[in-house]
PDB file of C-alpha atoms in Angstrom:
ATOM      1  CA  UNK A 164     145.222 123.546  63.252  1.00 50.00           C
ATOM      2  CA  UNK A 165     142.084 124.434  61.897  1.00 53.00           C
ATOM      3  CA  UNK A 166     140.830 121.426  60.768  1.00 60.00           C
ATOM      4  CA  UNK A 167     142.041 118.942  63.663  1.00 65.00           C
ATOM      5  CA  UNK A 168     139.566 121.064  65.467  1.00 61.00           C
ATOM      6  CA  UNK A 169     136.847 120.980  63.223  1.00 57.00           C
ATOM      7  CA  UNK A 170     137.847 116.858  63.445  1.00 59.00           C
ATOM      8  CA  UNK A 171     137.403 117.151  66.777  1.00 62.00           C
ATOM      9  CA  UNK A 172     134.221 119.332  66.669  1.00 55.00           C
ATOM     10  CA  UNK A 173     133.009 116.236  64.325  1.00 57.00           C
ATOM     11  CA  UNK A 174     134.213 113.259  66.046  1.00 53.00           C
ATOM     12  CA  UNK A 175     131.991 114.083  69.770  1.00 55.00           C
ATOM     13  CA  UNK A 176     129.678 115.110  67.720  1.00 54.00           C
ATOM     14  CA  UNK A 177     129.946 111.042  65.770  1.00 51.00           C
ATOM     15  CA  UNK A 178     129.881 110.190  69.813  1.00 51.00           C
ATOM     16  CA  UNK A 179     126.912 112.608  71.341  1.00 51.00           C
ATOM     17  CA  UNK A 180     124.822 110.898  68.471  1.00 45.00           C
ATOM     18  CA  UNK A 181     125.362 107.750  69.707  1.00 47.00           C
ATOM     19  CA  UNK A 182     125.055 108.212  72.889  1.00 51.00           C
ATOM     20  CA  UNK A 183     121.555 110.160  72.870  1.00 45.00           C
ATOM     21  CA  UNK A 184     120.155 107.132  70.868  1.00 45.00           C
ATOM     22  CA  UNK A 185     119.930 105.407  73.711  1.00 47.00           C
ATOM     23  CA  UNK A 186     119.986 107.416  76.538  1.00 47.00           C
ATOM     24  CA  UNK A 187     117.480 109.807  76.017  1.00 46.00           C
ATOM     25  CA  UNK A 188     113.387 110.026  75.044  1.00 49.00           C
ATOM     26  CA  UNK A 189     111.756 110.889  71.945  1.00 54.00           C
ATOM     27  CA  UNK A 190     111.250 114.475  72.261  1.00 51.00           C
ATOM     28  CA  UNK A 191     114.830 115.193  73.951  1.00 60.00           C
ATOM     29  CA  UNK A 192     116.873 113.393  71.638  1.00 64.00           C
ATOM     30  CA  UNK A 193     115.015 115.072  68.735  1.00 63.00           C
ATOM     31  CA  UNK A 194     115.571 118.180  70.757  1.00 65.00           C
ATOM     32  CA  UNK A 195     119.427 117.035  71.599  1.00 73.00           C
ATOM     33  CA  UNK A 196     120.001 115.763  68.208  1.00 75.00           C
ATOM     34  CA  UNK A 197     118.922 119.253  66.426  1.00 72.00           C
ATOM     35  CA  UNK A 198     121.289 120.531  68.705  1.00 77.00           C
ATOM     36  CA  UNK A 199     124.216 118.069  67.470  1.00 79.00           C
ATOM     37  CA  UNK A 200     123.471 118.741  64.055  1.00 77.00           C
ATOM     38  CA  UNK A 201     123.293 122.693  64.026  1.00 76.00           C
ATOM     39  CA  UNK A 202     126.405 122.683  65.699  1.00 80.00           C
ATOM     40  CA  UNK A 203     128.321 120.114  63.324  1.00 82.00           C
ATOM     41  CA  UNK A 204     126.540 122.435  60.558  1.00 81.00           C
ATOM     42  CA  UNK A 205     128.546 125.500  62.787  1.00 82.00           C
ATOM     43  CA  UNK A 206     131.606 123.621  63.227  1.00 85.00           C
ATOM     44  CA  UNK A 207     132.099 123.040  58.823  1.00 84.00           C
ATOM     45  CA  UNK A 208     130.325 126.945  58.672  1.00 84.00           C
ATOM     46  CA  UNK A 209     133.357 127.870  60.928  1.00 85.00           C
ATOM     47  CA  UNK A 210     136.068 125.783  58.900  1.00 86.00           C
ATOM     48  CA  UNK A 211     134.795 127.400  55.477  1.00 83.00           C
ATOM     49  CA  UNK A 212     135.420 131.047  57.133  1.00 83.00           C
ATOM     50  CA  UNK A 213     138.975 129.782  58.297  1.00 86.00           C
ATOM     51  CA  UNK A 214     140.282 128.257  54.984  1.00 82.00           C
ATOM     52  CA  UNK A 215     138.287 131.442  53.052  1.00 81.00           C
ATOM     53  CA  UNK A 216     140.531 133.801  55.561  1.00 81.00           C
ATOM     54  CA  UNK A 217     142.898 131.868  54.993  1.00 80.00           C
ATOM     55  CA  UNK A 218     142.913 132.524  50.985  1.00 74.00           C
ATOM     56  CA  UNK A 219     141.542 135.849  51.637  1.00 63.00           C
ATOM     57  CA  UNK A 220     143.931 137.707  49.050  1.00 60.00           C
ATOM     58  CA  UNK A 221     142.261 135.134  46.269  1.00 64.00           C
ATOM     59  CA  UNK A 222     138.393 135.502  47.152  1.00 70.00           C
ATOM     60  CA  UNK A 223     136.805 137.731  50.665  1.00 73.00           C
ATOM     61  CA  UNK A 224     133.365 137.161  49.287  1.00 80.00           C
ATOM     62  CA  UNK A 225     134.072 133.498  49.985  1.00 81.00           C
ATOM     63  CA  UNK A 226     134.333 134.514  53.942  1.00 83.00           C
ATOM     64  CA  UNK A 227     131.133 136.370  53.324  1.00 83.00           C
ATOM     65  CA  UNK A 228     129.408 133.194  52.679  1.00 84.00           C
ATOM     66  CA  UNK A 229     130.585 131.102  55.121  1.00 85.00           C
ATOM     67  CA  UNK A 230     129.453 133.776  57.675  1.00 86.00           C
ATOM     68  CA  UNK A 231     125.707 134.408  56.146  1.00 87.00           C
ATOM     69  CA  UNK A 232     126.124 129.939  56.607  1.00 85.00           C
ATOM     70  CA  UNK A 233     127.555 130.016  60.323  1.00 84.00           C
ATOM     71  CA  UNK A 234     124.835 133.160  60.382  1.00 85.00           C
ATOM     72  CA  UNK A 235     122.228 131.192  59.106  1.00 84.00           C
ATOM     73  CA  UNK A 236     122.754 128.014  61.449  1.00 80.00           C
ATOM     74  CA  UNK A 237     122.736 129.789  64.670  1.00 80.00           C
ATOM     75  CA  UNK A 238     119.322 131.072  64.014  1.00 79.00           C
ATOM     76  CA  UNK A 239     118.152 127.814  63.600  1.00 72.00           C
ATOM     77  CA  UNK A 240     120.235 126.336  66.539  1.00 69.00           C
ATOM     78  CA  UNK A 241     118.636 129.186  68.883  1.00 66.00           C
ATOM     79  CA  UNK A 242     115.289 128.702  67.812  1.00 67.00           C
ATOM     80  CA  UNK A 243     115.247 125.192  69.085  1.00 65.00           C
ATOM     81  CA  UNK A 244     116.762 125.274  72.105  1.00 65.00           C
ATOM     82  CA  UNK A 245     116.104 127.281  75.887  1.00 70.00           C
ATOM     83  CA  UNK A 246     119.467 125.753  77.197  1.00 73.00           C
ATOM     84  CA  UNK A 247     121.183 128.440  78.506  1.00 80.00           C
ATOM     85  CA  UNK A 248     124.656 127.779  78.708  1.00 81.00           C
ATOM     86  CA  UNK A 249     124.505 127.009  74.479  1.00 80.00           C
ATOM     87  CA  UNK A 250     121.943 130.295  74.379  1.00 81.00           C
ATOM     88  CA  UNK A 251     125.335 132.340  75.579  1.00 85.00           C
ATOM     89  CA  UNK A 252     127.793 130.280  73.466  1.00 84.00           C
ATOM     90  CA  UNK A 253     124.968 131.157  70.654  1.00 84.00           C
ATOM     91  CA  UNK A 254     124.894 135.305  71.733  1.00 87.00           C
ATOM     92  CA  UNK A 255     129.051 134.549  71.882  1.00 90.00           C
ATOM     93  CA  UNK A 256     129.141 133.363  67.999  1.00 88.00           C
ATOM     94  CA  UNK A 257     126.774 136.387  67.056  1.00 89.00           C
ATOM     95  CA  UNK A 258     128.988 138.705  68.519  1.00 92.00           C
ATOM     96  CA  UNK A 259     131.961 136.729  66.776  1.00 91.00           C
ATOM     97  CA  UNK A 260     130.148 136.822  63.330  1.00 90.00           C
ATOM     98  CA  UNK A 261     129.609 139.654  63.481  1.00 92.00           C
ATOM     99  CA  UNK A 262     133.192 141.304  64.354  1.00 93.00           C
ATOM    100  CA  UNK A 263     134.904 139.175  61.648  1.00 90.00           C
ATOM    101  CA  UNK A 264     132.349 141.048  59.042  1.00 89.00           C
ATOM    102  CA  UNK A 265     132.246 144.649  59.899  1.00 93.00           C
ATOM    103  CA  UNK A 266     136.341 143.936  59.480  1.00 90.00           C
ATOM    104  CA  UNK A 267     135.919 142.647  56.148  1.00 86.00           C
ATOM    105  CA  UNK A 268     133.272 145.169  55.354  1.00 88.00           C
ATOM    106  CA  UNK A 269     135.895 147.591  56.534  1.00 90.00           C
ATOM    107  CA  UNK A 270     139.013 145.874  54.197  1.00 86.00           C
ATOM    108  CA  UNK A 271     140.368 143.567  56.240  1.00 85.00           C
ATOM    109  CA  UNK A 272     141.667 140.824  54.026  1.00 78.00           C
ATOM    110  CA  UNK A 273     142.142 138.547  57.126  1.00 81.00           C
ATOM    111  CA  UNK A 274     140.273 139.329  59.991  1.00 87.00           C
ATOM    112  CA  UNK A 275     140.922 137.808  63.754  1.00 90.00           C
ATOM    113  CA  UNK A 276     138.283 134.874  63.534  1.00 90.00           C
ATOM    114  CA  UNK A 277     139.017 134.142  66.855  1.00 92.00           C
ATOM    115  CA  UNK A 278     135.629 135.009  69.385  1.00 91.00           C
ATOM    116  CA  UNK A 279     134.329 132.892  65.760  1.00 90.00           C
ATOM    117  CA  UNK A 280     136.253 129.504  66.108  1.00 90.00           C
ATOM    118  CA  UNK A 281     136.094 129.744  70.210  1.00 90.00           C
ATOM    119  CA  UNK A 282     133.087 130.170  70.301  1.00 89.00           C
ATOM    120  CA  UNK A 283     132.264 126.814  67.910  1.00 87.00           C
ATOM    121  CA  UNK A 284     134.007 125.022  70.335  1.00 89.00           C
ATOM    122  CA  UNK A 285     131.529 126.282  72.717  1.00 87.00           C
ATOM    123  CA  UNK A 286     128.912 125.197  71.329  1.00 84.00           C
ATOM    124  CA  UNK A 287     129.824 121.709  70.718  1.00 84.00           C
ATOM    125  CA  UNK A 288     130.830 121.572  74.232  1.00 85.00           C
ATOM    126  CA  UNK A 289     127.351 122.147  74.959  1.00 81.00           C
ATOM    127  CA  UNK A 290     125.761 120.226  72.851  1.00 80.00           C
ATOM    128  CA  UNK A 291     127.478 117.507  73.813  1.00 75.00           C
ATOM    129  CA  UNK A 292     126.924 115.206  77.085  1.00 65.00           C
TER     130      UNK A 292
END
């Protein structure tokens, strides 16, 4: 199911890129493309987090690395947006990442990543036309 969610987000990203190239001006297009690219990168990082958590008994550091990737992408996205809905979704994702990170640091090998996946899905929706 996790990969299905990532596939839907990737498909939405591709559709958004196609739509944006025909519907937006240059400045708006650049900003929208940044949003779509970052949303895709967040989706990839969330997919990595899901895989890392599902195989946490092997190496929990992969989950921490995925969280670091999500943090990095969120910083990029937060720096390029003035959209209130997107800012809220970014804030929600940051809170989810913080919660998962705290769970891992407390020794939880299988933290609940639902808030992360839900917020990442919301970012994908906001970045779609």
